[in-house]
Amino acid sequence: MFRRAFASQSNGPCTKYMDVTHADCTNPPSGSSVAQELDEFKMTTLGTYVRPPVIFCSGKGLNLYAEVPVDNHGPGTMTRYLDFAGGIAVNSLGHADEGVADIAAEQASTLVHTSNLYHNNWSGRLLQRLAELTRQFGGVGLAPKTRLDPHSWHLRGFLANSGTEANEAALKFARKVGSSRSTSPASKTGYVCFQNGFHGRTMGALSVTPNPKYQAPFDPLIPNVRVGELNSFENLQSLVDESVAGVIVEPIQGEGGVFPADIDWLIALRQRCDQVGAVLIYDEIQCGLFRTGTMWCHSEMPIAAHPDMVTMAKPLANGFPIGAVLMRPEVAEVVAAGDHGTTFGGGPFTSRIAHYVLGRLSDPALTENVREMSRYLVERLERIQVLFEDMVDPNGLRGRGLLLGLQLKQPDLSSKILAMARHRGVLILTAGQNTLRFVPSLTLTKADVDEAMDVLESCFLVARKQQL
């Protein structure tokens, strides 16, 4: 996947962070303000997540701050964490961005919600900016730097509130478009998804997320869903047949383990969808919107590999809830009034924030920073591969831009490394089977990379000693 730049290093792994420095590895003292707040949280909040005993109360850039109790009397002290998880690839501009805060404050004092029974002056501007930037950078059927009359290629969109809602909308639209292309609409209702894919937790999105851990408690899901293997040409013809209305795939699978789709395979998938009249959906909720160094993960791919629809969410408003679907004109023209709806989606408040965030994300200086920091982060991860070849898969560095995964050898080691890193003040993620995942803010600096990777090296050293 990557050309190894690091072959040898005279100095060994960083030992600076081997000693535990953060208090969240143990429960806070009984009676402390943090302990009381956590107890109240447990009493009132449904336990759908397993969280460490730390409560974040502020942030700035890549830094998050939490209160750590000194004893069981009075307030504690503030401790800093370096956030390499980015709110699960959400906070592309970092925490508490001043520009976002100013826009949010101004719009909140002007107009927040009118409902979709009426127009507002920001949802249309947001979709226009999405279309214009897609024409500029490439994607959804257009080559990069395409300069077209906006009325000659009607990329259109639907605004929702989250990634799973964007995927639900795309699946519904695909069903209607697929039926419109078939002589027997009642038989063209199927979907195709792929192993290790993740598309959300609502019933439709969950149905195309083929993970027994997520699906089994909620069977039966929607019917007629087939599961293929990413990058496998075998049985592609039978997998995507005349009964399939929509195919959904992540160009880089995020939650499933950071597995990139091969361009030649995407071209073959696109071709097969055209042959049977199926709608091809790219879920770029995690890999889109400049995280990989281009606007869309598919922006610089051949047009023959482009989808009919692309879904997005996570970084679009830098933490404010939003999701969207952008689609080719031949898909959009089939969707009619009443086919879908949302109460909050496309409101002026979040739409204006997203419009602003898109302008920042498309800044050439930021996209160049993504590429430069990606190169440097890859170098540091390659160093870890060599220093800890007994623990890290030598071919396990995957991804693109600032969506990177590192495959480990031993079972459950990734969760142990994640906890060790958090105890030492760095937040990372896991993905798939024993993979560490790195999705920091796109404003990342070299100093941030060095700190995070020094912590990670210390964690691997501790883990190695524990195994001896």
GROMACS .gro file of C-alpha atoms in nm, residues 57-440:
model
  384
   57CYS     CA    1  -1.601   2.012   2.897
   58SER     CA    2  -1.404   2.226   2.649
   59GLY     CA    3  -1.173   2.209   2.351
   60LYS     CA    4  -0.958   2.412   2.116
   61GLY     CA    5  -0.808   2.294   1.791
   62LEU     CA    6  -0.695   1.935   1.840
   63ASN     CA    7  -0.702   1.971   2.218
   64LEU     CA    8  -0.980   1.850   2.447
   65TYR     CA    9  -1.002   1.929   2.818
   66ALA     CA   10  -1.161   1.728   3.097
   67GLU     CA   11  -1.191   1.774   3.470
   68VAL     CA   12  -0.990   1.526   3.674
   69PRO     CA   13  -1.080   1.520   4.046
   70VAL     CA   14  -0.798   1.568   4.295
   71ASP     CA   15  -0.999   1.416   4.582
   72ASN     CA   16  -1.363   1.377   4.680
   73HIS     CA   17  -1.405   1.741   4.778
   74GLY     CA   18  -1.468   2.027   4.541
   75PRO     CA   19  -1.370   2.073   4.177
   76GLY     CA   20  -1.073   1.902   4.019
   77THR     CA   21  -0.806   2.019   3.780
   78MET     CA   22  -0.827   2.041   3.400
   79THR     CA   23  -0.628   1.792   3.197
   80ARG     CA   24  -0.554   1.802   2.824
   81TYR     CA   25  -0.601   1.532   2.561
   82LEU     CA   26  -0.473   1.539   2.203
   83ASP     CA   27  -0.769   1.437   1.984
   84PHE     CA   28  -0.660   1.209   1.700
   85ALA     CA   29  -1.015   1.074   1.670
   86GLY     CA   30  -1.164   1.403   1.552
   87GLY     CA   31  -1.508   1.324   1.689
   88ILE     CA   32  -1.495   1.014   1.462
   89ALA     CA   33  -1.379   1.213   1.157
   90VAL     CA   34  -1.618   1.502   1.226
   91ASN     CA   35  -1.415   1.795   1.358
   92SER     CA   36  -1.214   1.869   1.044
   93LEU     CA   37  -1.149   2.228   1.154
   94GLY     CA   38  -1.086   2.128   1.513
   95HIS     CA   39  -1.273   2.209   1.831
   96ALA     CA   40  -1.416   2.554   1.907
   97ASP     CA   41  -1.317   2.703   1.572
   98GLU     CA   42  -1.365   3.079   1.602
   99GLY     CA   43  -1.504   3.122   1.250
  100VAL     CA   44  -1.763   2.850   1.303
  101ALA     CA   45  -1.854   2.996   1.643
  102ASP     CA   46  -1.902   3.345   1.497
  103ILE     CA   47  -2.121   3.218   1.212
  104ALA     CA   48  -2.328   3.006   1.451
  105ALA     CA   49  -2.382   3.295   1.690
  106GLU     CA   50  -2.482   3.536   1.413
  107GLN     CA   51  -2.726   3.293   1.249
  108ALA     CA   52  -2.873   3.182   1.582
  109SER     CA   53  -2.967   3.543   1.649
  110THR     CA   54  -3.117   3.578   1.299
  111LEU     CA   55  -3.311   3.263   1.204
  112VAL     CA   56  -3.276   2.900   1.316
  113HIS     CA   57  -3.575   2.710   1.178
  114THR     CA   58  -3.867   2.760   0.941
  115SER     CA   59  -3.940   2.397   0.833
  116ASN     CA   60  -3.928   2.265   0.479
  117LEU     CA   61  -4.273   2.404   0.408
  118TYR     CA   62  -4.088   2.722   0.310
  119HIS     CA   63  -3.765   2.828   0.144
  120ASN     CA   64  -3.479   2.972   0.346
  121ASN     CA   65  -3.182   3.162   0.214
  122TRP     CA   66  -2.909   2.912   0.315
  123SER     CA   67  -3.010   2.558   0.219
  124GLY     CA   68  -3.008   2.646  -0.151
  125ARG     CA   69  -2.673   2.823  -0.119
  126LEU     CA   70  -2.526   2.521   0.055
  127LEU     CA   71  -2.635   2.282  -0.220
  128GLN     CA   72  -2.515   2.527  -0.482
  129ARG     CA   73  -2.172   2.539  -0.318
  130LEU     CA   74  -2.163   2.157  -0.300
  131ALA     CA   75  -2.240   2.137  -0.672
  132GLU     CA   76  -1.991   2.408  -0.768
  133LEU     CA   77  -1.710   2.255  -0.564
  134THR     CA   78  -1.787   1.914  -0.711
  135ARG     CA   79  -1.756   2.064  -1.060
  136GLN     CA   80  -1.427   2.225  -0.956
  137PHE     CA   81  -1.266   1.926  -0.786
  138GLY     CA   82  -1.438   1.646  -0.978
  139GLY     CA   83  -1.692   1.386  -0.878
  140VAL     CA   84  -2.039   1.240  -0.942
  141GLY     CA   85  -1.974   1.214  -1.314
  142LEU     CA   86  -1.756   1.521  -1.368
  143ALA     CA   87  -1.381   1.543  -1.424
  144PRO     CA   88  -1.174   1.774  -1.199
  145LYS     CA   89  -1.173   2.144  -1.291
  146THR     CA   90  -1.486   2.100  -1.501
  147ARG     CA   91  -1.623   2.444  -1.589
  148LEU     CA   92  -1.984   2.401  -1.689
  149ASP     CA   93  -2.283   2.627  -1.693
  150PRO     CA   94  -2.454   2.538  -1.363
  151HIS     CA   95  -2.773   2.478  -1.558
  152SER     CA   96  -2.612   2.231  -1.798
  153TRP     CA   97  -2.539   1.965  -1.537
  154HIS     CA   98  -2.796   1.975  -1.260
  155LEU     CA   99  -2.627   1.812  -0.964
  156ARG     CA  100  -2.899   1.821  -0.702
  157GLY     CA  101  -2.907   1.738  -0.336
  158PHE     CA  102  -3.117   1.651  -0.036
  159LEU     CA  103  -3.028   1.778   0.312
  160ALA     CA  104  -3.083   1.564   0.620
  161ASN     CA  105  -2.951   1.555   0.977
  162SER     CA  106  -2.699   1.271   0.988
  163GLY     CA  107  -2.507   1.016   0.786
  164THR     CA  108  -2.749   0.734   0.845
  165GLU     CA  109  -3.036   0.962   0.734
  166ALA     CA  110  -2.844   1.049   0.417
  167ASN     CA  111  -2.801   0.679   0.344
  168GLU     CA  112  -3.167   0.608   0.416
  169ALA     CA  113  -3.262   0.876   0.166
  170ALA     CA  114  -3.020   0.741  -0.094
  171LEU     CA  115  -3.156   0.388  -0.055
  172LYS     CA  116  -3.512   0.514  -0.101
  173PHE     CA  117  -3.419   0.716  -0.407
  174ALA     CA  118  -3.234   0.418  -0.554
  175ARG     CA  119  -3.541   0.199  -0.509
  176LYS     CA  120  -3.760   0.447  -0.696
  177VAL     CA  121  -3.508   0.510  -0.974
  178GLY     CA  122  -3.442   0.139  -1.016
  179SER     CA  123  -3.813   0.067  -1.042
  180SER     CA  124  -3.855   0.341  -1.302
  181ARG     CA  125  -3.591   0.171  -1.518
  182SER     CA  126  -3.750  -0.173  -1.505
  183THR     CA  127  -4.031  -0.328  -1.708
  184SER     CA  128  -4.133  -0.515  -1.392
  185PRO     CA  129  -4.087  -0.265  -1.107
  186ALA     CA  130  -4.219  -0.501  -0.841
  187SER     CA  131  -3.924  -0.735  -0.896
  188LYS     CA  132  -3.651  -0.467  -0.892
  189THR     CA  133  -3.627  -0.402  -0.519
  190GLY     CA  134  -3.294  -0.553  -0.415
  191TYR     CA  135  -2.981  -0.396  -0.271
  192VAL     CA  136  -2.615  -0.493  -0.273
  193CYS     CA  137  -2.364  -0.405  -0.001
  194PHE     CA  138  -2.020  -0.538   0.090
  195GLN     CA  139  -1.845  -0.715   0.373
  196ASN     CA  140  -1.694  -0.482   0.635
  197GLY     CA  141  -1.915  -0.198   0.513
  198PHE     CA  142  -2.084   0.034   0.761
  199HIS     CA  143  -2.372   0.261   0.662
  200GLY     CA  144  -2.563   0.337   0.982
  201ARG     CA  145  -2.789   0.198   1.253
  202THR     CA  146  -3.141   0.283   1.137
  203MET     CA  147  -3.329  -0.010   0.985
  204GLY     CA  148  -3.255   0.054   0.618
  205ALA     CA  149  -2.891   0.155   0.669
  206LEU     CA  150  -2.848  -0.130   0.917
  207SER     CA  151  -2.979  -0.376   0.660
  208VAL     CA  152  -2.683  -0.292   0.433
  209THR     CA  153  -2.432  -0.301   0.721
  210PRO     CA  154  -2.343  -0.671   0.720
  211ASN     CA  155  -2.209  -0.712   1.072
  212PRO     CA  156  -2.385  -0.972   1.291
  213LYS     CA  157  -2.301  -0.773   1.605
  214TYR     CA  158  -2.517  -0.487   1.479
  215GLN     CA  159  -2.778  -0.678   1.280
  216ALA     CA  160  -2.864  -0.990   1.480
  217PRO     CA  161  -3.059  -0.826   1.766
  218PHE     CA  162  -3.290  -0.655   1.515
  219ASP     CA  163  -3.372  -0.929   1.265
  220PRO     CA  164  -3.566  -0.943   1.044
  221LEU     CA  165  -3.431  -0.644   0.854
  222ILE     CA  166  -3.542  -0.523   0.511
  223PRO     CA  167  -3.538  -0.812   0.263
  224ASN     CA  168  -3.355  -0.869  -0.066
  225VAL     CA  169  -3.011  -0.754   0.045
  226ARG     CA  170  -2.707  -0.931  -0.097
  227VAL     CA  171  -2.356  -0.907   0.046
  228GLY     CA  172  -2.050  -0.910  -0.178
  229GLU     CA  173  -1.678  -0.897  -0.112
  230LEU     CA  174  -1.494  -0.569  -0.161
  231ASN     CA  175  -1.256  -0.576  -0.460
  232SER     CA  176  -1.369  -0.923  -0.570
  233PHE     CA  177  -1.449  -0.955  -0.940
  234GLU     CA  178  -1.572  -1.308  -0.888
  235ASN     CA  179  -1.950  -1.345  -0.913
  236LEU     CA  180  -1.996  -0.971  -0.973
  237GLN     CA  181  -2.233  -1.047  -1.259
  238SER     CA  182  -2.459  -1.266  -1.048
  239LEU     CA  183  -2.430  -1.044  -0.741
  240VAL     CA  184  -2.562  -0.737  -0.926
  241ASP     CA  185  -2.841  -0.872  -1.141
  242GLU     CA  186  -3.166  -0.736  -1.286
  243SER     CA  187  -3.341  -0.752  -0.949
  244VAL     CA  188  -3.101  -0.502  -0.789
  245ALA     CA  189  -3.220  -0.143  -0.755
  246GLY     CA  190  -2.923   0.000  -0.564
  247VAL     CA  191  -2.562  -0.078  -0.476
  248ILE     CA  192  -2.396   0.098  -0.182
  249VAL     CA  193  -2.022   0.098  -0.110
  250GLU     CA  194  -1.760   0.307   0.072
  251PRO     CA  195  -1.464   0.397  -0.153
  252ILE     CA  196  -1.261   0.355   0.165
  253GLN     CA  197  -1.431   0.147   0.431
  254GLY     CA  198  -1.387   0.329   0.761
  255GLU     CA  199  -1.552   0.148   1.051
  256GLY     CA  200  -1.487  -0.189   0.889
  257GLY     CA  201  -1.108  -0.156   0.904
  258VAL     CA  202  -0.992   0.118   0.662
  259PHE     CA  203  -1.004  -0.093   0.346
  260PRO     CA  204  -0.978   0.103   0.015
  261ALA     CA  205  -1.174  -0.009  -0.290
  262ASP     CA  206  -0.961  -0.070  -0.602
  263ILE     CA  207  -1.033   0.171  -0.886
  264ASP     CA  208  -1.052  -0.106  -1.147
  265TRP     CA  209  -1.305  -0.287  -0.932
  266LEU     CA  210  -1.514   0.028  -0.892
  267ILE     CA  211  -1.509   0.072  -1.270
  268ALA     CA  212  -1.634  -0.285  -1.312
  269LEU     CA  213  -1.901  -0.226  -1.048
  270ARG     CA  214  -2.010   0.095  -1.222
  271GLN     CA  215  -2.029  -0.088  -1.555
  272ARG     CA  216  -2.236  -0.369  -1.409
  273CYS     CA  217  -2.478  -0.122  -1.248
  274ASP     CA  218  -2.526   0.044  -1.588
  275GLN     CA  219  -2.593  -0.293  -1.751
  276VAL     CA  220  -2.878  -0.381  -1.513
  277GLY     CA  221  -3.010  -0.030  -1.442
  278ALA     CA  222  -2.901  -0.025  -1.076
  279VAL     CA  223  -2.814   0.297  -0.893
  280LEU     CA  224  -2.457   0.316  -0.758
  281ILE     CA  225  -2.424   0.494  -0.422
  282TYR     CA  226  -2.090   0.596  -0.273
  283ASP     CA  227  -2.103   0.640   0.102
  284GLU     CA  228  -1.835   0.905   0.159
  285ILE     CA  229  -1.955   1.000   0.504
  286GLN     CA  230  -1.612   0.924   0.649
  287CYS     CA  231  -1.381   0.941   0.347
  288GLY     CA  232  -1.532   1.242   0.168
  289LEU     CA  233  -1.512   1.621   0.199
  290PHE     CA  234  -1.133   1.658   0.169
  291ARG     CA  235  -1.026   1.400   0.429
  292THR     CA  236  -0.838   1.207   0.161
  293GLY     CA  237  -0.685   1.521   0.007
  294THR     CA  238  -0.953   1.573  -0.258
  295MET     CA  239  -1.313   1.686  -0.220
  296TRP     CA  240  -1.448   1.336  -0.276
  297CYS     CA  241  -1.258   1.015  -0.245
  298HIS     CA  242  -1.367   0.952  -0.606
  299SER     CA  243  -1.287   1.306  -0.729
  300GLU     CA  244  -0.973   1.215  -0.923
  301MET     CA  245  -1.086   0.868  -1.026
  302PRO     CA  246  -1.182   0.810  -1.390
  303ILE     CA  247  -1.540   0.913  -1.462
  304ALA     CA  248  -1.606   0.547  -1.538
  305ALA     CA  249  -1.572   0.487  -1.162
  306HIS     CA  250  -1.807   0.766  -1.049
  307PRO     CA  251  -2.134   0.693  -0.866
  308ASP     CA  252  -2.489   0.809  -0.928
  309MET     CA  253  -2.516   0.943  -0.573
  310VAL     CA  254  -2.273   1.035  -0.299
  311THR     CA  255  -2.372   1.060   0.066
  312MET     CA  256  -2.196   1.281   0.318
  313ALA     CA  257  -2.228   1.400   0.677
  314LYS     CA  258  -1.951   1.393   0.938
  315PRO     CA  259  -1.732   1.700   0.863
  316LEU     CA  260  -1.990   1.898   0.667
  317ALA     CA  261  -2.074   2.135   0.954
  318ASN     CA  262  -1.775   2.061   1.182
  319GLY     CA  263  -1.989   1.899   1.451
  320PHE     CA  264  -2.334   2.048   1.396
  321PRO     CA  265  -2.572   1.767   1.289
  322ILE     CA  266  -2.617   1.746   0.912
  323GLY     CA  267  -2.621   1.492   0.631
  324ALA     CA  268  -2.672   1.520   0.257
  325VAL     CA  269  -2.709   1.331  -0.069
  326LEU     CA  270  -2.572   1.473  -0.396
  327MET     CA  271  -2.690   1.307  -0.715
  328ARG     CA  272  -2.668   1.309  -1.091
  329PRO     CA  273  -2.953   1.478  -1.282
  330GLU     CA  274  -3.095   1.154  -1.421
  331VAL     CA  275  -3.147   1.035  -1.064
  332ALA     CA  276  -3.283   1.365  -0.937
  333GLU     CA  277  -3.547   1.391  -1.209
  334VAL     CA  278  -3.719   1.072  -1.087
  335VAL     CA  279  -3.764   1.197  -0.729
  336ALA     CA  280  -4.091   1.381  -0.685
  337ALA     CA  281  -4.261   1.591  -0.418
  338GLY     CA  282  -4.357   1.377  -0.118
  339ASP     CA  283  -4.105   1.100  -0.190
  340HIS     CA  284  -3.902   1.191   0.117
  341GLY     CA  285  -3.896   1.450   0.393
  342THR     CA  286  -3.733   1.580   0.709
  343THR     CA  287  -3.838   1.828   0.975
  344PHE     CA  288  -3.497   1.969   1.062
  345GLY     CA  289  -3.286   1.888   0.755
  346GLY     CA  290  -3.178   2.190   0.552
  347GLY     CA  291  -3.261   2.447   0.816
  348PRO     CA  292  -3.097   2.790   0.782
  349PHE     CA  293  -2.883   2.753   1.095
  350THR     CA  294  -2.694   2.435   1.009
  351SER     CA  295  -2.697   2.508   0.637
  352ARG     CA  296  -2.520   2.839   0.687
  353ILE     CA  297  -2.258   2.678   0.910
  354ALA     CA  298  -2.201   2.402   0.654
  355HIS     CA  299  -2.174   2.659   0.375
  356TYR     CA  300  -1.901   2.833   0.573
  357VAL     CA  301  -1.722   2.510   0.663
  358LEU     CA  302  -1.716   2.398   0.298
  359GLY     CA  303  -1.544   2.723   0.206
  360ARG     CA  304  -1.277   2.656   0.466
  361LEU     CA  305  -1.231   2.291   0.373
  362SER     CA  306  -1.182   2.377   0.006
  363ASP     CA  307  -0.903   2.625   0.082
  364PRO     CA  308  -0.595   2.505  -0.115
  365ALA     CA  309  -0.375   2.566   0.190
  366LEU     CA  310  -0.583   2.323   0.394
  367THR     CA  311  -0.591   2.052   0.126
  368GLU     CA  312  -0.215   2.083   0.088
  369ASN     CA  313  -0.181   2.049   0.466
  370VAL     CA  314  -0.383   1.726   0.448
  371ARG     CA  315  -0.143   1.583   0.190
  372GLU     CA  316   0.169   1.699   0.373
  373MET     CA  317   0.054   1.579   0.715
  374SER     CA  318  -0.059   1.250   0.564
  375ARG     CA  319   0.289   1.190   0.425
  376TYR     CA  320   0.446   1.267   0.761
  377LEU     CA  321   0.198   1.058   0.959
  378VAL     CA  322   0.258   0.765   0.723
  379GLU     CA  323   0.634   0.797   0.784
  380ARG     CA  324   0.581   0.782   1.161
  381LEU     CA  325   0.346   0.483   1.130
  382GLU     CA  326   0.595   0.306   0.905
  383ARG     CA  327   0.854   0.361   1.178
  384ILE     CA  328   0.618   0.191   1.426
  385GLN     CA  329   0.577  -0.100   1.184
  386VAL     CA  330   0.953  -0.156   1.187
  387LEU     CA  331   1.014  -0.092   1.556
  388PHE     CA  332   0.731  -0.324   1.657
  389GLU     CA  333   0.730  -0.581   1.379
  390ASP     CA  334   0.639  -0.846   1.637
  391MET     CA  335   0.311  -0.665   1.705
  392VAL     CA  336   0.223  -0.478   1.383
  393ASP     CA  337   0.131  -0.630   1.046
  394PRO     CA  338   0.409  -0.535   0.801
  395ASN     CA  339   0.149  -0.489   0.526
  396GLY     CA  340  -0.119  -0.347   0.753
  397LEU     CA  341  -0.089   0.028   0.690
  398ARG     CA  342  -0.393   0.127   0.485
  399GLY     CA  343  -0.589   0.431   0.380
  400ARG     CA  344  -0.537   0.769   0.222
  401GLY     CA  345  -0.498   1.128   0.333
  402LEU     CA  346  -0.593   1.157   0.699
  403LEU     CA  347  -0.799   0.840   0.706
  404LEU     CA  348  -0.539   0.579   0.799
  405GLY     CA  349  -0.550   0.238   0.962
  406LEU     CA  350  -0.278   0.023   1.116
  407GLN     CA  351  -0.342  -0.350   1.145
  408LEU     CA  352  -0.205  -0.524   1.455
  409LYS     CA  353  -0.117  -0.891   1.489
  410GLN     CA  354  -0.239  -1.001   1.831
  411PRO     CA  355  -0.613  -1.033   1.905
  412ASP     CA  356  -0.756  -0.748   2.114
  413LEU     CA  357  -0.427  -0.556   2.107
  414SER     CA  358  -0.587  -0.256   1.935
  415SER     CA  359  -0.831  -0.196   2.221
  416LYS     CA  360  -0.546  -0.223   2.473
  417ILE     CA  361  -0.333   0.026   2.280
  418LEU     CA  362  -0.632   0.262   2.252
  419ALA     CA  363  -0.679   0.259   2.631
  420MET     CA  364  -0.307   0.305   2.696
  421ALA     CA  365  -0.293   0.600   2.458
  422ARG     CA  366  -0.593   0.763   2.627
  423HIS     CA  367  -0.430   0.720   2.969
  424ARG     CA  368  -0.133   0.908   2.823
  425GLY     CA  369  -0.346   1.187   2.680
  426VAL     CA  370  -0.402   1.088   2.316
  427LEU     CA  371  -0.740   0.983   2.173
  428ILE     CA  372  -0.740   0.738   1.882
  429LEU     CA  373  -0.995   0.493   1.740
  430THR     CA  374  -1.017   0.128   1.648
  431ALA     CA  375  -1.183  -0.023   1.342
  432GLY     CA  376  -1.268  -0.365   1.207
  433GLN     CA  377  -1.057  -0.652   1.330
  434ASN     CA  378  -0.772  -0.529   1.551
  435THR     CA  379  -0.698  -0.209   1.355
  436LEU     CA  380  -0.598   0.130   1.494
  437ARG     CA  381  -0.768   0.417   1.309
  438PHE     CA  382  -0.643   0.776   1.279
  439VAL     CA  383  -0.882   1.051   1.164
  440PRO     CA  384  -0.754   1.376   1.321
   0.00000   0.00000   0.00000
